[in-house]
Each structure stands twice: as structure tokens, then as C-alpha cells.
PDB file of N, CA and C in Angstrom:
ATOM      1  N   MET A  86     148.782  -6.721-112.996  1.00 53.00           N
ATOM      2  CA  MET A  86     147.249  -7.369-112.636  1.00 53.00           C
ATOM      3  C   MET A  86     146.306  -6.001-112.172  1.00 53.00           C
ATOM      4  N   ASN A  87     145.203  -5.867-112.878  1.00 58.00           N
ATOM      5  CA  ASN A  87     144.635  -4.306-112.083  1.00 58.00           C
ATOM      6  C   ASN A  87     143.845  -4.996-111.657  1.00 58.00           C
ATOM      7  N   ASN A  88     143.537  -3.490-111.120  1.00 62.00           N
ATOM      8  CA  ASN A  88     142.308  -3.662-109.423  1.00 62.00           C
ATOM      9  C   ASN A  88     141.292  -3.907-109.954  1.00 62.00           C
ATOM     10  N   THR A  89     140.430  -4.691-110.973  1.00 63.00           N
ATOM     11  CA  THR A  89     139.186  -4.818-111.112  1.00 63.00           C
ATOM     12  C   THR A  89     138.095  -6.000-110.352  1.00 63.00           C
ATOM     13  N   LYS A  90     137.254  -6.018-110.290  1.00 73.00           N
ATOM     14  CA  LYS A  90     136.485  -6.142-109.575  1.00 73.00           C
ATOM     15  C   LYS A  90     136.571  -8.462-109.468  1.00 73.00           C
ATOM     16  N   ARG A  91     136.647  -8.874-108.377  1.00 77.00           N
ATOM     17  CA  ARG A  91     137.209  -9.979-108.693  1.00 77.00           C
ATOM     18  C   ARG A  91     136.272 -10.829-109.112  1.00 77.00           C
ATOM     19  N   ARG A  92     136.063 -11.881-109.787  1.00 84.00           N
ATOM     20  CA  ARG A  92     135.881 -12.892-110.415  1.00 84.00           C
ATOM     21  C   ARG A  92     135.422 -13.732-109.857  1.00 84.00           C
ATOM     22  N   LYS A  93     134.240 -14.649-110.033  1.00 89.00           N
ATOM     23  CA  LYS A  93     133.692 -16.045-109.516  1.00 89.00           C
ATOM     24  C   LYS A  93     134.268 -16.454-110.532  1.00 89.00           C
ATOM     25  N   TRP A  94     135.139 -17.407-110.773  1.00 91.00           N
ATOM     26  CA  TRP A  94     135.644 -19.054-111.327  1.00 91.00           C
ATOM     27  C   TRP A  94     134.795 -20.196-111.386  1.00 91.00           C
ATOM     28  N   GLN A  95     134.239 -20.525-112.344  1.00 92.00           N
ATOM     29  CA  GLN A  95     132.882 -21.614-112.493  1.00 92.00           C
ATOM     30  C   GLN A  95     133.943 -23.066-112.429  1.00 92.00           C
ATOM     31  N   GLY A  96     133.718 -24.065-111.527  1.00 90.00           N
ATOM     32  CA  GLY A  96     134.452 -25.640-111.578  1.00 90.00           C
ATOM     33  C   GLY A  96     134.787 -25.696-113.013  1.00 90.00           C
ATOM     34  N   LYS A  97     133.797 -25.169-113.724  1.00 92.00           N
ATOM     35  CA  LYS A  97     134.135 -25.975-115.122  1.00 92.00           C
ATOM     36  C   LYS A  97     135.376 -25.469-115.483  1.00 92.00           C
ATOM     37  N   GLU A  98     135.168 -23.501-115.601  1.00 94.00           N
ATOM     38  CA  GLU A  98     136.414 -22.611-116.806  1.00 94.00           C
ATOM     39  C   GLU A  98     137.545 -23.418-115.705  1.00 94.00           C
ATOM     40  N   LYS A  99     137.606 -23.569-114.089  1.00 93.00           N
ATOM     41  CA  LYS A  99     138.518 -23.527-113.525  1.00 93.00           C
ATOM     42  C   LYS A  99     139.557 -25.172-114.335  1.00 93.00           C
ATOM     43  N   VAL A 100     138.532 -26.134-114.364  1.00 93.00           N
ATOM     44  CA  VAL A 100     139.375 -27.643-115.217  1.00 93.00           C
ATOM     45  C   VAL A 100     139.783 -27.325-116.126  1.00 93.00           C
ATOM     46  N   GLU A 101     139.213 -26.262-116.961  1.00 94.00           N
ATOM     47  CA  GLU A 101     139.494 -25.774-118.517  1.00 94.00           C
ATOM     48  C   GLU A 101     140.353 -25.267-118.690  1.00 94.00           C
ATOM     49  N   ILE A 102     141.324 -24.279-117.563  1.00 95.00           N
ATOM     50  CA  ILE A 102     142.753 -23.622-117.144  1.00 95.00           C
ATOM     51  C   ILE A 102     143.519 -24.247-116.667  1.00 95.00           C
ATOM     52  N   ILE A 103     143.139 -25.340-116.348  1.00 94.00           N
ATOM     53  CA  ILE A 103     144.167 -26.477-115.378  1.00 94.00           C
ATOM     54  C   ILE A 103     144.494 -27.212-117.001  1.00 94.00           C
ATOM     55  N   ARG A 104     143.274 -27.698-117.381  1.00 94.00           N
ATOM     56  CA  ARG A 104     144.223 -28.602-118.246  1.00 94.00           C
ATOM     57  C   ARG A 104     144.914 -27.701-119.769  1.00 94.00           C
ATOM     58  N   GLU A 105     144.344 -26.351-119.472  1.00 93.00           N
ATOM     59  CA  GLU A 105     145.716 -25.877-120.797  1.00 93.00           C
ATOM     60  C   GLU A 105     146.986 -25.669-119.990  1.00 93.00           C
ATOM     61  N   TYR A 106     147.064 -25.329-118.794  1.00 93.00           N
ATOM     62  CA  TYR A 106     148.377 -25.422-118.120  1.00 93.00           C
ATOM     63  C   TYR A 106     148.947 -26.638-117.973  1.00 93.00           C
ATOM     64  N   LEU A 107     147.988 -27.594-118.159  1.00 93.00           N
ATOM     65  CA  LEU A 107     149.010 -29.605-117.267  1.00 93.00           C
ATOM     66  C   LEU A 107     148.921 -29.203-118.975  1.00 93.00           C
ATOM     67  N   LEU A 108     147.705 -29.965-120.007  1.00 93.00           N
ATOM     68  CA  LEU A 108     148.466 -31.061-120.676  1.00 93.00           C
ATOM     69  C   LEU A 108     148.461 -29.862-122.176  1.00 93.00           C
ATOM     70  N   GLU A 109     148.571 -28.443-122.101  1.00 92.00           N
ATOM     71  CA  GLU A 109     149.048 -28.458-123.461  1.00 92.00           C
ATOM     72  C   GLU A 109     150.191 -27.599-123.284  1.00 92.00           C
ATOM     73  N   HIS A 110     150.721 -27.835-122.003  1.00 91.00           N
ATOM     74  CA  HIS A 110     151.794 -27.534-121.404  1.00 91.00           C
ATOM     75  C   HIS A 110     152.608 -25.675-121.418  1.00 91.00           C
ATOM     76  N   ASN A 111     151.510 -24.786-121.421  1.00 90.00           N
ATOM     77  CA  ASN A 111     151.491 -23.481-121.197  1.00 90.00           C
ATOM     78  C   ASN A 111     151.716 -22.644-119.998  1.00 90.00           C
ATOM     79  N   PRO A 112     152.762 -21.701-120.919  1.00 93.00           N
ATOM     80  CA  PRO A 112     153.983 -21.222-119.050  1.00 93.00           C
ATOM     81  C   PRO A 112     152.543 -21.228-118.610  1.00 93.00           C
ATOM     82  N   ILE A 113     153.179 -20.925-116.512  1.00 93.00           N
ATOM     83  CA  ILE A 113     151.460 -19.974-115.770  1.00 93.00           C
ATOM     84  C   ILE A 113     151.671 -19.113-116.350  1.00 93.00           C
ATOM     85  N   SER A 114     152.863 -17.758-116.627  1.00 93.00           N
ATOM     86  CA  SER A 114     152.257 -16.694-116.366  1.00 93.00           C
ATOM     87  C   SER A 114     152.321 -16.051-118.021  1.00 93.00           C
ATOM     88  N   ASP A 115     151.688 -16.841-119.085  1.00 94.00           N
ATOM     89  CA  ASP A 115     151.196 -16.709-120.494  1.00 94.00           C
ATOM     90  C   ASP A 115     149.392 -17.111-119.478  1.00 94.00           C
ATOM     91  N   ILE A 116     149.478 -17.396-119.271  1.00 94.00           N
ATOM     92  CA  ILE A 116     147.910 -18.625-118.770  1.00 94.00           C
ATOM     93  C   ILE A 116     147.532 -17.511-117.460  1.00 94.00           C
ATOM     94  N   CYS A 117     148.620 -17.194-116.750  1.00 93.00           N
ATOM     95  CA  CYS A 117     147.869 -15.560-115.857  1.00 93.00           C
ATOM     96  C   CYS A 117     147.279 -15.157-116.272  1.00 93.00           C
ATOM     97  N   GLU A 118     148.328 -13.773-117.474  1.00 94.00           N
ATOM     98  CA  GLU A 118     148.189 -13.296-117.818  1.00 94.00           C
ATOM     99  C   GLU A 118     146.774 -12.886-118.864  1.00 94.00           C
ATOM    100  N   LYS A 119     146.449 -14.712-120.003  1.00 94.00           N
ATOM    101  CA  LYS A 119     145.606 -14.363-120.668  1.00 94.00           C
ATOM    102  C   LYS A 119     144.258 -14.161-119.549  1.00 94.00           C
ATOM    103  N   TYR A 120     143.964 -15.318-118.794  1.00 94.00           N
ATOM    104  CA  TYR A 120     142.941 -15.306-117.471  1.00 94.00           C
ATOM    105  C   TYR A 120     143.054 -14.153-116.968  1.00 94.00           C
ATOM    106  N   HIS A 121     143.895 -13.454-116.389  1.00 93.00           N
ATOM    107  CA  HIS A 121     143.788 -12.101-115.160  1.00 93.00           C
ATOM    108  C   HIS A 121     144.590 -12.979-113.467  1.00 93.00           C
ATOM    109  N   LEU A 122     144.876 -14.337-113.942  1.00 93.00           N
ATOM    110  CA  LEU A 122     144.984 -14.601-111.943  1.00 93.00           C
ATOM    111  C   LEU A 122     146.434 -14.497-112.300  1.00 93.00           C
ATOM    112  N   TYR A 123     146.343 -14.555-110.704  1.00 93.00           N
ATOM    113  CA  TYR A 123     147.362 -15.082-110.320  1.00 93.00           C
ATOM    114  C   TYR A 123     148.247 -15.758-110.123  1.00 93.00           C
ATOM    115  N   PRO A 124     149.608 -15.833-109.843  1.00 94.00           N
ATOM    116  CA  PRO A 124     150.096 -17.412-110.873  1.00 94.00           C
ATOM    117  C   PRO A 124     149.599 -18.444-108.984  1.00 94.00           C
ATOM    118  N   ALA A 125     149.516 -17.503-107.838  1.00 95.00           N
ATOM    119  CA  ALA A 125     149.011 -18.002-106.915  1.00 95.00           C
ATOM    120  C   ALA A 125     147.587 -19.288-106.706  1.00 95.00           C
ATOM    121  N   MET A 126     147.184 -18.365-107.116  1.00 94.00           N
ATOM    122  CA  MET A 126     145.484 -18.700-107.313  1.00 94.00           C
ATOM    123  C   MET A 126     145.699 -20.412-108.025  1.00 94.00           C
ATOM    124  N   LEU A 127     146.582 -20.084-109.729  1.00 94.00           N
ATOM    125  CA  LEU A 127     146.136 -21.033-110.327  1.00 94.00           C
ATOM    126  C   LEU A 127     147.183 -22.060-110.155  1.00 94.00           C
ATOM    127  N   ARG A 128     148.103 -21.932-108.837  1.00 94.00           N
ATOM    128  CA  ARG A 128     149.027 -23.203-108.295  1.00 94.00           C
ATOM    129  C   ARG A 128     147.777 -23.840-107.300  1.00 94.00           C
ATOM    130  N   ARG A 129     147.465 -22.741-106.461  1.00 94.00           N
ATOM    131  CA  ARG A 129     145.773 -24.046-105.338  1.00 94.00           C
ATOM    132  C   ARG A 129     144.803 -24.416-106.507  1.00 94.00           C
ATOM    133  N   TRP A 130     144.374 -24.491-107.359  1.00 94.00           N
ATOM    134  CA  TRP A 130     143.712 -24.498-107.896  1.00 94.00           C
ATOM    135  C   TRP A 130     144.311 -26.073-109.259  1.00 94.00           C
ATOM    136  N   VAL A 131     145.041 -25.707-109.010  1.00 93.00           N
ATOM    137  CA  VAL A 131     145.761 -26.989-108.739  1.00 93.00           C
ATOM    138  C   VAL A 131     145.751 -27.869-108.220  1.00 93.00           C
ATOM    139  N   LYS A 132     146.517 -27.769-107.381  1.00 92.00           N
ATOM    140  CA  LYS A 132     146.792 -28.565-105.683  1.00 92.00           C
ATOM    141  C   LYS A 132     145.261 -29.276-105.291  1.00 92.00           C
ATOM    142  N   GLU A 133     143.959 -28.303-105.364  1.00 90.00           N
ATOM    143  CA  GLU A 133     142.647 -28.934-105.530  1.00 90.00           C
ATOM    144  C   GLU A 133     142.507 -29.527-106.308  1.00 90.00           C
ATOM    145  N   PHE A 134     142.812 -29.859-107.105  1.00 90.00           N
ATOM    146  CA  PHE A 134     142.608 -30.499-108.569  1.00 90.00           C
ATOM    147  C   PHE A 134     142.168 -31.889-107.545  1.00 90.00           C
ATOM    148  N   PHE A 135     144.164 -31.864-107.519  1.00 88.00           N
ATOM    149  CA  PHE A 135     144.290 -33.475-107.033  1.00 88.00           C
ATOM    150  C   PHE A 135     144.299 -33.936-105.708  1.00 88.00           C
ATOM    151  N   GLU A 136     144.251 -33.185-105.224  1.00 85.00           N
ATOM    152  CA  GLU A 136     143.244 -34.191-104.317  1.00 85.00           C
ATOM    153  C   GLU A 136     141.812 -34.364-103.340  1.00 85.00           C
ATOM    154  N   ALA A 137     141.354 -33.288-104.947  1.00 83.00           N
ATOM    155  CA  ALA A 137     139.768 -33.887-104.862  1.00 83.00           C
ATOM    156  C   ALA A 137     139.830 -34.556-106.336  1.00 83.00           C
ATOM    157  N   GLY A 138     141.038 -34.908-106.753  1.00 78.00           N
ATOM    158  CA  GLY A 138     140.818 -36.045-108.064  1.00 78.00           C
ATOM    159  C   GLY A 138     140.249 -37.782-107.427  1.00 78.00           C
ATOM    160  N   SER A 139     142.018 -37.796-105.755  1.00 76.00           N
ATOM    161  CA  SER A 139     140.783 -38.754-105.906  1.00 76.00           C
ATOM    162  C   SER A 139     140.125 -39.608-105.688  1.00 76.00           C
ATOM    163  N   VAL A 140     139.072 -38.972-105.755  1.00 73.00           N
ATOM    164  CA  VAL A 140     137.707 -39.136-104.959  1.00 73.00           C
ATOM    165  C   VAL A 140     137.249 -39.787-106.334  1.00 73.00           C
ATOM    166  N   VAL A 141     137.845 -39.561-107.077  1.00 71.00           N
ATOM    167  CA  VAL A 141     137.000 -39.924-108.475  1.00 71.00           C
ATOM    168  C   VAL A 141     137.382 -41.634-108.748  1.00 71.00           C
ATOM    169  N   PHE A 142     138.798 -42.375-108.327  1.00 72.00           N
ATOM    170  CA  PHE A 142     139.231 -43.527-108.473  1.00 72.00           C
ATOM    171  C   PHE A 142     139.244 -44.280-106.745  1.00 72.00           C
ATOM    172  N   ASP A 143     138.382 -44.134-105.832  1.00 71.00           N
ATOM    173  CA  ASP A 143     137.866 -44.465-104.345  1.00 71.00           C
ATOM    174  C   ASP A 143     136.919 -45.026-104.715  1.00 71.00           C
ATOM    175  N   ASN A 144     137.563 -46.476-104.886  1.00 63.00           N
ATOM    176  CA  ASN A 144     135.418 -47.069-104.928  1.00 63.00           C
ATOM    177  C   ASN A 144     135.087 -47.638-103.982  1.00 63.00           C
ATOM    178  N   ASN A 145     135.559 -46.996-102.670  1.00 64.00           N
ATOM    179  CA  ASN A 145     134.535 -47.239-101.538  1.00 64.00           C
ATOM    180  C   ASN A 145     133.629 -45.848-101.514  1.00 64.00           C
ATOM    181  N   ARG A 146     134.092 -44.857-102.326  1.00 66.00           N
ATOM    182  CA  ARG A 146     132.703 -43.979-102.276  1.00 66.00           C
ATOM    183  C   ARG A 146     132.138 -45.054-103.244  1.00 66.00           C
ATOM    184  N   LYS A 147     132.643 -45.552-103.886  1.00 69.00           N
ATOM    185  CA  LYS A 147     131.129 -45.768-105.113  1.00 69.00           C
ATOM    186  C   LYS A 147     130.582 -46.578-104.232  1.00 69.00           C
ATOM    187  N   LYS A 148     131.071 -48.003-103.017  1.00 70.00           N
ATOM    188  CA  LYS A 148     130.042 -48.484-102.913  1.00 70.00           C
ATOM    189  C   LYS A 148     128.803 -47.987-101.412  1.00 70.00           C
ATOM    190  N   GLU A 149     129.765 -46.969-101.062  1.00 72.00           N
ATOM    191  CA  GLU A 149     129.475 -45.843 -99.912  1.00 72.00           C
ATOM    192  C   GLU A 149     127.752 -45.927-100.299  1.00 72.00           C
ATOM    193  N   SER A 150     128.508 -44.979-101.691  1.00 77.00           N
ATOM    194  CA  SER A 150     126.926 -44.573-102.749  1.00 77.00           C
ATOM    195  C   SER A 150     125.982 -45.642-103.074  1.00 77.00           C
ATOM    196  N   VAL A 151     126.302 -46.877-103.313  1.00 79.00           N
ATOM    197  CA  VAL A 151     125.306 -48.233-103.407  1.00 79.00           C
ATOM    198  C   VAL A 151     124.587 -48.660-102.384  1.00 79.00           C
ATOM    199  N   ARG A 152     125.553 -47.733-100.947  1.00 83.00           N
ATOM    200  CA  ARG A 152     124.569 -48.973-100.286  1.00 83.00           C
ATOM    201  C   ARG A 152     124.000 -47.849 -99.018  1.00 83.00           C
ATOM    202  N   GLU A 153     124.357 -46.521 -99.178  1.00 86.00           N
ATOM    203  CA  GLU A 153     123.471 -44.854 -99.457  1.00 86.00           C
ATOM    204  C   GLU A 153     121.886 -45.430-100.350  1.00 86.00           C
ATOM    205  N   LYS A 154     122.081 -45.642-101.621  1.00 87.00           N
ATOM    206  CA  LYS A 154     120.895 -45.616-102.269  1.00 87.00           C
ATOM    207  C   LYS A 154     119.548 -46.879-101.601  1.00 87.00           C
ATOM    208  N   LYS A 155     120.869 -47.919-101.534  1.00 88.00           N
ATOM    209  CA  LYS A 155     119.724 -49.714-101.061  1.00 88.00           C
ATOM    210  C   LYS A 155     118.787 -49.257 -99.582  1.00 88.00           C
ATOM    211  N   ARG A 156     120.148 -48.623 -99.105  1.00 90.00           N
ATOM    212  CA  ARG A 156     119.259 -48.188 -97.430  1.00 90.00           C
ATOM    213  C   ARG A 156     117.723 -47.328 -98.126  1.00 90.00           C
ATOM    214  N   THR A 157     118.451 -46.689 -99.013  1.00 91.00           N
ATOM    215  CA  THR A 157     117.270 -45.457 -98.756  1.00 91.00           C
ATOM    216  C   THR A 157     115.734 -45.986 -99.399  1.00 91.00           C
ATOM    217  N   MET A 158     116.269 -46.403-100.136  1.00 91.00           N
ATOM    218  CA  MET A 158     114.792 -47.696-100.887  1.00 91.00           C
ATOM    219  C   MET A 158     114.724 -48.510-100.002  1.00 91.00           C
ATOM    220  N   GLU A 159     115.253 -48.737 -99.094  1.00 93.00           N
ATOM    221  CA  GLU A 159     115.047 -49.618 -97.805  1.00 93.00           C
ATOM    222  C   GLU A 159     113.240 -49.051 -97.282  1.00 93.00           C
ATOM    223  N   LEU A 160     114.112 -47.457 -96.471  1.00 93.00           N
ATOM    224  CA  LEU A 160     113.665 -46.971 -95.587  1.00 93.00           C
ATOM    225  C   LEU A 160     112.854 -46.710 -96.457  1.00 93.00           C
ATOM    226  N   GLU A 161     112.373 -45.954 -97.631  1.00 94.00           N
ATOM    227  CA  GLU A 161     111.056 -45.478 -98.713  1.00 94.00           C
ATOM    228  C   GLU A 161     110.064 -46.228 -98.277  1.00 94.00           C
ATOM    229  N   ALA A 162     110.504 -47.992 -98.451  1.00 94.00           N
ATOM    230  CA  ALA A 162     109.455 -49.029 -98.712  1.00 94.00           C
ATOM    231  C   ALA A 162     109.116 -49.131 -97.309  1.00 94.00           C
ATOM    232  N   LYS A 163     109.560 -48.869 -96.567  1.00 94.00           N
ATOM    233  CA  LYS A 163     109.251 -49.186 -95.128  1.00 94.00           C
ATOM    234  C   LYS A 163     108.131 -47.384 -94.982  1.00 94.00           C
ATOM    235  N   ILE A 164     108.357 -46.712 -95.810  1.00 94.00           N
ATOM    236  CA  ILE A 164     108.143 -46.038 -95.194  1.00 94.00           C
ATOM    237  C   ILE A 164     106.437 -45.497 -95.783  1.00 94.00           C
ATOM    238  N   ARG A 165     106.167 -46.492 -97.158  1.00 94.00           N
ATOM    239  CA  ARG A 165     104.961 -47.127 -97.935  1.00 94.00           C
ATOM    240  C   ARG A 165     103.856 -47.954 -97.013  1.00 94.00           C
ATOM    241  N   ARG A 166     104.758 -48.817 -96.435  1.00 94.00           N
ATOM    242  CA  ARG A 166     103.915 -49.309 -96.201  1.00 94.00           C
ATOM    243  C   ARG A 166     103.640 -48.961 -94.344  1.00 94.00           C
ATOM    244  N   GLN A 167     104.248 -48.011 -93.237  1.00 95.00           N
ATOM    245  CA  GLN A 167     104.209 -47.820 -92.701  1.00 95.00           C
ATOM    246  C   GLN A 167     102.547 -46.465 -92.821  1.00 95.00           C
ATOM    247  N   GLN A 168     102.532 -45.646 -93.929  1.00 94.00           N
ATOM    248  CA  GLN A 168     101.891 -44.611 -94.139  1.00 94.00           C
ATOM    249  C   GLN A 168     100.151 -45.470 -94.857  1.00 94.00           C
ATOM    250  N   SER A 169     100.288 -46.975 -95.491  1.00 93.00           N
ATOM    251  CA  SER A 169      99.109 -47.892 -95.838  1.00 93.00           C
ATOM    252  C   SER A 169      98.873 -48.583 -94.392  1.00 93.00           C
ATOM    253  N   VAL A 170      99.242 -48.658 -93.711  1.00 93.00           N
ATOM    254  CA  VAL A 170      99.288 -49.663 -92.899  1.00 93.00           C
ATOM    255  C   VAL A 170      97.929 -48.384 -91.717  1.00 93.00           C
ATOM    256  N   ILE A 171      98.814 -47.076 -91.244  1.00 94.00           N
ATOM    257  CA  ILE A 171      98.040 -46.255 -90.708  1.00 94.00           C
ATOM    258  C   ILE A 171      96.703 -45.402 -91.706  1.00 94.00           C
ATOM    259  N   ALA A 172      96.784 -45.097 -93.372  1.00 93.00           N
ATOM    260  CA  ALA A 172      95.583 -45.445 -93.800  1.00 93.00           C
ATOM    261  C   ALA A 172      94.728 -46.093 -93.518  1.00 93.00           C
ATOM    262  N   GLU A 173      94.529 -47.026 -93.755  1.00 94.00           N
ATOM    263  CA  GLU A 173      93.907 -49.058 -93.669  1.00 94.00           C
ATOM    264  C   GLU A 173      93.380 -48.139 -92.241  1.00 94.00           C
ATOM    265  N   ILE A 174      94.256 -48.154 -91.217  1.00 94.00           N
ATOM    266  CA  ILE A 174      93.860 -48.279 -89.534  1.00 94.00           C
ATOM    267  C   ILE A 174      92.398 -46.962 -89.543  1.00 94.00           C
ATOM    268  N   THR A 175      92.664 -45.942 -89.882  1.00 94.00           N
ATOM    269  CA  THR A 175      92.333 -44.215 -89.902  1.00 94.00           C
ATOM    270  C   THR A 175      90.690 -44.861 -90.913  1.00 94.00           C
ATOM    271  N   GLN A 176      90.008 -45.137 -91.648  1.00 93.00           N
ATOM    272  CA  GLN A 176      89.566 -45.766 -92.319  1.00 93.00           C
ATOM    273  C   GLN A 176      88.847 -46.358 -91.845  1.00 93.00           C
ATOM    274  N   GLU A 177      89.496 -47.516 -90.817  1.00 93.00           N
ATOM    275  CA  GLU A 177      88.425 -48.288 -90.074  1.00 93.00           C
ATOM    276  C   GLU A 177      87.933 -47.864 -88.574  1.00 93.00           C
ATOM    277  N   ASN A 178      88.423 -46.391 -88.409  1.00 93.00           N
ATOM    278  CA  ASN A 178      88.321 -46.041 -86.891  1.00 93.00           C
ATOM    279  C   ASN A 178      87.255 -44.983 -87.491  1.00 93.00           C
ATOM    280  N   VAL A 179      87.408 -44.782 -89.395  1.00 92.00           N
ATOM    281  CA  VAL A 179      86.340 -43.859 -90.106  1.00 92.00           C
ATOM    282  C   VAL A 179      85.108 -44.460 -90.054  1.00 92.00           C
ATOM    283  N   GLU A 180      85.286 -45.543 -90.169  1.00 91.00           N
ATOM    284  CA  GLU A 180      84.389 -46.601 -90.603  1.00 91.00           C
ATOM    285  C   GLU A 180      83.401 -47.118 -89.362  1.00 91.00           C
ATOM    286  N   MET A 181      84.016 -47.210 -88.015  1.00 91.00           N
ATOM    287  CA  MET A 181      83.395 -47.416 -86.812  1.00 91.00           C
ATOM    288  C   MET A 181      82.975 -46.084 -86.094  1.00 91.00           C
ATOM    289  N   ARG A 182      83.294 -45.078 -86.518  1.00 89.00           N
ATOM    290  CA  ARG A 182      82.805 -43.531 -85.449  1.00 89.00           C
ATOM    291  C   ARG A 182      81.334 -44.015 -86.351  1.00 89.00           C
ATOM    292  N   LYS A 183      81.345 -43.568 -87.574  1.00 88.00           N
ATOM    293  CA  LYS A 183      79.690 -43.852 -88.280  1.00 88.00           C
ATOM    294  C   LYS A 183      79.023 -44.656 -87.736  1.00 88.00           C
ATOM    295  N   ASN A 184      79.632 -45.597 -87.637  1.00 88.00           N
ATOM    296  CA  ASN A 184      78.740 -46.645 -87.035  1.00 88.00           C
ATOM    297  C   ASN A 184      77.885 -46.605 -85.909  1.00 88.00           C
ATOM    298  N   TRP A 185      78.829 -46.138 -84.657  1.00 86.00           N
ATOM    299  CA  TRP A 185      79.266 -46.012 -83.452  1.00 86.00           C
ATOM    300  C   TRP A 185      77.813 -44.650 -83.994  1.00 86.00           C
ATOM    301  N   ASN A 186      77.745 -43.537 -83.714  1.00 73.00           N
ATOM    302  CA  ASN A 186      76.860 -42.276 -84.283  1.00 73.00           C
ATOM    303  C   ASN A 186      75.940 -42.902 -84.855  1.00 73.00           C
ATOM    304  N   GLY A 187      76.198 -43.512 -85.965  1.00 64.00           N
ATOM    305  CA  GLY A 187      74.634 -44.011 -86.257  1.00 64.00           C
ATOM    306  C   GLY A 187      73.641 -44.826 -85.632  1.00 64.00           C
ATOM    307  N   GLY A 188      73.758 -45.146 -84.812  1.00 56.00           N
ATOM    308  CA  GLY A 188      73.922 -46.095 -83.914  1.00 56.00           C
ATOM    309  C   GLY A 188      72.678 -45.872 -82.606  1.00 56.00           C
ATOM    310  N   ILE A 189      72.325 -44.413 -83.215  1.00 52.00           N
ATOM    311  CA  ILE A 189      72.551 -42.989 -81.351  1.00 52.00           C
ATOM    312  C   ILE A 189      70.936 -42.450 -81.949  1.00 52.00           C
TER     313      ILE A 189
END
């Protein structure tokens, strides 16, 4: 390995490298040489990949997301109703002030 500037790897690039290692069964040494990586870094990526992979299969997460979206829609509807009521009251207030000031 040389002492060049550190590279920031995008997630898509990391997945492609991990795929090459796991599915194509290329040796770590070849992959690390090809992409100028340290073996420990590739092993860490694989570990993180599998730890985060459980989220894909976690049904509770999907249900929670649906619940959150539903709750968000309910709150947005409530806000729209409140804004409508505020606008109506404000309009009535303006009309009353015009009539009150006009009577003087």
C-alpha cells in the first residue's frame, strides 16, 4: 500500500467490492490489491454489510414505517383543518373590524 490521500468510498462501490469478494469468491488479497484497500477495511465492510442487512428483512420496520406515514398524513390533515379554521376566524375578524370602524 502506498501513502496516497484517503479515498471516500460510496456505498454503491462498497457493495460492489463486497459482492466481488462474496459471490465471485475472489481472494481478499486480489481485491485489496485491485482497489488499494487494507484487508481489515474489507472485513469491516463485510461485517457492517451483514449487520445492516437484517433491516431489509425486518417486517416490524416496514410496519413502523407504514404507521409513521399514516400518522404523518393524519397530522397534516389536522393542521390543514386548523389552518382553515384560523383563516375563517381571521376573515370574520377583518369583516367585524371593517363594520365597526365604518360605523363611526
